[in-house]
CSV table of C-alpha atoms in Angstrom, one decimal:
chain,number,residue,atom,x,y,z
A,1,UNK,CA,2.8,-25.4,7.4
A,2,UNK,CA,5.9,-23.1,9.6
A,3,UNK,CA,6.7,-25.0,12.8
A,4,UNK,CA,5.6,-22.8,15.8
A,5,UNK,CA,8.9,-21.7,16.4
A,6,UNK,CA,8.9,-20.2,12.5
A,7,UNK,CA,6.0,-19.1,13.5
A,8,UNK,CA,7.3,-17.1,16.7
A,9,UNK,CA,10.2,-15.9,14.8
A,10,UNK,CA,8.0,-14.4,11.8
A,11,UNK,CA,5.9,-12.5,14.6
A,12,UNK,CA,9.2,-11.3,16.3
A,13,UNK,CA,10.7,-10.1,13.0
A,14,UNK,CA,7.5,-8.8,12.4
A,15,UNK,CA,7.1,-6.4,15.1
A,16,UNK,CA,11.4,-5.7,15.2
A,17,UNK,CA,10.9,-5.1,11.2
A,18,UNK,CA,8.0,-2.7,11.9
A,19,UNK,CA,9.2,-0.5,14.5
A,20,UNK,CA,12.1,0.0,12.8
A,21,UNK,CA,10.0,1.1,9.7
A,22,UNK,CA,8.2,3.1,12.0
A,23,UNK,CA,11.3,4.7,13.5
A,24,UNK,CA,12.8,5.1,9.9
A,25,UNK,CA,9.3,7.1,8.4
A,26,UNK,CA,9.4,9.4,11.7
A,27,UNK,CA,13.0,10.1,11.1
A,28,UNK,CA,12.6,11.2,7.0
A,29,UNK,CA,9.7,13.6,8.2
A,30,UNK,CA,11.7,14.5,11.2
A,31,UNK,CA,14.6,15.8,8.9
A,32,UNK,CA,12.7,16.9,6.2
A,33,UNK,CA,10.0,19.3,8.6
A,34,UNK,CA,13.6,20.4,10.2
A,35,UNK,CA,14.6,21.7,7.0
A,36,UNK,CA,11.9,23.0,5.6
A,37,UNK,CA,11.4,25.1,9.0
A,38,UNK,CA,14.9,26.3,8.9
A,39,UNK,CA,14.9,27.2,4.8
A,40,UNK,CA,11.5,28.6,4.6
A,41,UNK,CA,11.1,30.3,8.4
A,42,UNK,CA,14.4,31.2,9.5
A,43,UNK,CA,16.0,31.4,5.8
A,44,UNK,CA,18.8,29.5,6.8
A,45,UNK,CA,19.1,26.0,5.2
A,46,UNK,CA,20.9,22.8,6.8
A,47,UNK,CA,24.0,22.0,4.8
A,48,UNK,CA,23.7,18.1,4.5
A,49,UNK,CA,19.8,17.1,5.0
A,50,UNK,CA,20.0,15.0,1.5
A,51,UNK,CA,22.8,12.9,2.6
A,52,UNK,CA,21.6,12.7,6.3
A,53,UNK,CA,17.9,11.3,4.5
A,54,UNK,CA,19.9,8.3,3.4
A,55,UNK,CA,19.9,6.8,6.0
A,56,UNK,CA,16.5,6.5,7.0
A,57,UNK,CA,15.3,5.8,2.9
A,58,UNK,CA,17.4,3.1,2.5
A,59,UNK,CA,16.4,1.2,5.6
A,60,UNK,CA,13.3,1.5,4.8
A,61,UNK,CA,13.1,0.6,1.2
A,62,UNK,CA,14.8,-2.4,2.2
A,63,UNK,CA,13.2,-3.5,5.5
A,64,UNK,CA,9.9,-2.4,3.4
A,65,UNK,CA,10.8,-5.5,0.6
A,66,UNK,CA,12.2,-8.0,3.8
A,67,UNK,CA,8.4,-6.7,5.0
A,68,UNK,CA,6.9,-7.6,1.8
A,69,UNK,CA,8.0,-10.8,1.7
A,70,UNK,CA,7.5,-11.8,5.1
A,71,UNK,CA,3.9,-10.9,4.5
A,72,UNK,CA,3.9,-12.3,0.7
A,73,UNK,CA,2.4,-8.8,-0.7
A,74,UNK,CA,5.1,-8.1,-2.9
A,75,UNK,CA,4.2,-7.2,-6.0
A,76,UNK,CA,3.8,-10.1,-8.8
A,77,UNK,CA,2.5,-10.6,-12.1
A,78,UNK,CA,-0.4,-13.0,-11.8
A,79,UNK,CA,-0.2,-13.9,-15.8
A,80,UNK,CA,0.2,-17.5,-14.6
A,81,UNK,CA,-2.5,-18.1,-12.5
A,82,UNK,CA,-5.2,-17.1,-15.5
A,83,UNK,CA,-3.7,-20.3,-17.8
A,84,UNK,CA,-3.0,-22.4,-14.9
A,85,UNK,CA,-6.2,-24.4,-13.7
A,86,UNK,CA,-4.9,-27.3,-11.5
A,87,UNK,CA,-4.2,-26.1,-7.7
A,88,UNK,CA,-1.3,-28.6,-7.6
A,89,UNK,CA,0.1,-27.4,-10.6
A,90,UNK,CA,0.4,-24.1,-8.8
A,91,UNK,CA,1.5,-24.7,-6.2
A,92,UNK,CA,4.3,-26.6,-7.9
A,93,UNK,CA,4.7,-23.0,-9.8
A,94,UNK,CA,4.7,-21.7,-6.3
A,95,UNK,CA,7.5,-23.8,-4.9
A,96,UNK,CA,9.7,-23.0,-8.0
A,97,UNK,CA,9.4,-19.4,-7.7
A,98,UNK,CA,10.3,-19.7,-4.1
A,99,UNK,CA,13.3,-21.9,-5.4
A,100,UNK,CA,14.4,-18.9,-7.4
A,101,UNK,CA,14.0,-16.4,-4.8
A,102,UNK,CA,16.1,-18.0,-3.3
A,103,UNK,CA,18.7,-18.8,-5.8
A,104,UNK,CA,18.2,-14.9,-6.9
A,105,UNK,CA,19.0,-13.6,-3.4
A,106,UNK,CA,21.6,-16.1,-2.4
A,107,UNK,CA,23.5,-14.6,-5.1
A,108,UNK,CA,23.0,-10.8,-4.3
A,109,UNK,CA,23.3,-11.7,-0.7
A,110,UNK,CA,27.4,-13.1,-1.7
A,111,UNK,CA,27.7,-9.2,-3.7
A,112,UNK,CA,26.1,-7.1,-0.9
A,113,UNK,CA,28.4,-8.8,1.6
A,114,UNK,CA,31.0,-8.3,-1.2
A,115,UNK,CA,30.3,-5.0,-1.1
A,116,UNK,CA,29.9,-4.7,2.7
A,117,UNK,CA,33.3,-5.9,3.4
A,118,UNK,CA,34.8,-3.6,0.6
A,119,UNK,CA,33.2,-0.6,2.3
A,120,UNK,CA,34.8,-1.5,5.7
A,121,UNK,CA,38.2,-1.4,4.0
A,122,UNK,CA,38.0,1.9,2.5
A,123,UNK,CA,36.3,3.5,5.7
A,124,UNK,CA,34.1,5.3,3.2
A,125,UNK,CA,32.1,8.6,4.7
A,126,UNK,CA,29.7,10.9,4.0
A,127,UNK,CA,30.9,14.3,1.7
A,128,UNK,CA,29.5,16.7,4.2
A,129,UNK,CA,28.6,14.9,7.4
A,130,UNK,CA,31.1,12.7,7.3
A,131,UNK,CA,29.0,10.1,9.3
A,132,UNK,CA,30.1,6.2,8.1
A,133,UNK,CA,28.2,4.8,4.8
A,134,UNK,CA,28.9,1.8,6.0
A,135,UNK,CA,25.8,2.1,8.2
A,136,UNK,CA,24.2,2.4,4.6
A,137,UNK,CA,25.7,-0.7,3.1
A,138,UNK,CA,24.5,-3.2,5.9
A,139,UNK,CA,21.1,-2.4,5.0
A,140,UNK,CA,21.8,-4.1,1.5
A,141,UNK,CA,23.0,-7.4,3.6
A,142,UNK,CA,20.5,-7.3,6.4
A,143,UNK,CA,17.1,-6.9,3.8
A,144,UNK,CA,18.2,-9.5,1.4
A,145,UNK,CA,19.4,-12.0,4.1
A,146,UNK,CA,15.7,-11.6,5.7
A,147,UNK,CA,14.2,-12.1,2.2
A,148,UNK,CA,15.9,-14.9,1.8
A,149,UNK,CA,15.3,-16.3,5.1
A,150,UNK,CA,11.1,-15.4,4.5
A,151,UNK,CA,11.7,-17.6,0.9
A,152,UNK,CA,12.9,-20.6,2.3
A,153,UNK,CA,10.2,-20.6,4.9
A,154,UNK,CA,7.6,-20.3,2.0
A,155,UNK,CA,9.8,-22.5,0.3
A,156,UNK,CA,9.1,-25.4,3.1
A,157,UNK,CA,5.1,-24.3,3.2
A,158,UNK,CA,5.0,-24.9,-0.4
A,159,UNK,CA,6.8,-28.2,-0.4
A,160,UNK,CA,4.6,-29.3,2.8
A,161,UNK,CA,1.5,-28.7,0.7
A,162,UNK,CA,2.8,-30.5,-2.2
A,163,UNK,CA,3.6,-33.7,-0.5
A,164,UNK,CA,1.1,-33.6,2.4
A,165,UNK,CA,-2.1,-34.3,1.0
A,166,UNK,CA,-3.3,-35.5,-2.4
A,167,UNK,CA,-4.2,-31.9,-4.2
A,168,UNK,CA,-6.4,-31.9,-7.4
C-alpha cells in the first residue's frame, strides 16, 4: 500500500498533470480553429501553425503516458494473466514488470537528459517562429522522470503485497 504522503503526491500530480493536459488540448484546437479561420474565411494562412502545434502535441503525448501510468491504464498485453493461475505468482510477474519499467526508463531518462543538455548547447530554434525547442526537449525528461517515479511507487505496492500477507 502508498504511504499517505504518496498518496497526496499522486493526487497533486494528478490534478497538476491534468490541467496541464487540459491546457495543452485547448491550445492544439485553439491554433488549429485559428488557422482554419484565417485559410478558409479570410484566405490568408498563418505561416508557422505546424511548428507552433508542437508544442502543445508533445506535452501532451507525454504527460498523457506519465497520466497513464499514474492511473495504471496504459495499454498491456494481458497474454500472461490467461496461463498464470496463482494470484502470487502474479503479482510476482507484476513486481518484475514494474522492475523493468523502471530499469527501461532509467535508461531513457540518462538519453533524454543527454539530449536536453545537448539542445541547451546548440540554442536550437524553431525554422519559422524561431521560439526555443528546447521547451520541446524537456517534455522528453519531465514525462519519463514521472513515469518512472509512478513505477517505483507500483513497484513498492507490489513488493508490499508480496511480503505482507500469505497470498495463494
Amino acid at each position: 500500500m502508498l504511504a499517505s504522503w504518496e498518496k497526496k503526491f499522486c493526487g497533486f500530480m494528478y490534478s497538476v498533470q491534468s490541467i496541464f493536459i487540459v491546457g495543452c488540448i485547448l491550445a492544439c484546437v485553439g491554433i488549429m480553429c485559428v488557422q482554419i479561420v484565417l485559410r478558409y474565411v479570410f484566405h490568408a494562412p498563418l505561416m508557422g501553425v505546424e511548428e507552433l502545434l508542437y508544442f502543445p502535441t508533445i506535452w501532451l503525448y507525454l504527460l498523457g503516458g506519465a497520466n497513464a501510468s499514474l492511473e495504471r491504464s496504459h495499454i498491456a498485453c494481458g497474454v500472461i494473466n490467461v496461463y498464470v493461475k496463482s494470484e502470487r505468482t502474479m503479482k510476482i510477474l507484476n513486481l518484475f514488470q514494474a522492475l523493468v519499467v523502471i530499469g527501461v526508463g532509467t535508461w531513457l531518462l540518462y538519453w533524454a537528459v543527454w539530449y536536453l543538455s545537448y539542445a541547451l548547447k546548440v540554442n536550437k530554434v524553431g525554422t519559422i517562429i524561431h521560439y526555443p525547442l528546447v521547451i520541446n526537449d524537456a517534455s522528453l525528461v519531465v514525462g519519463i522522470f514521472l513515469m518512472i517515479v509512478y513505477a517505483v511507487f507500483e513497484f513498492k505496492e507490489y513488493l508490499c503485497e508480496i511480503f505482507s500477507k500469505k497470498v495463494n
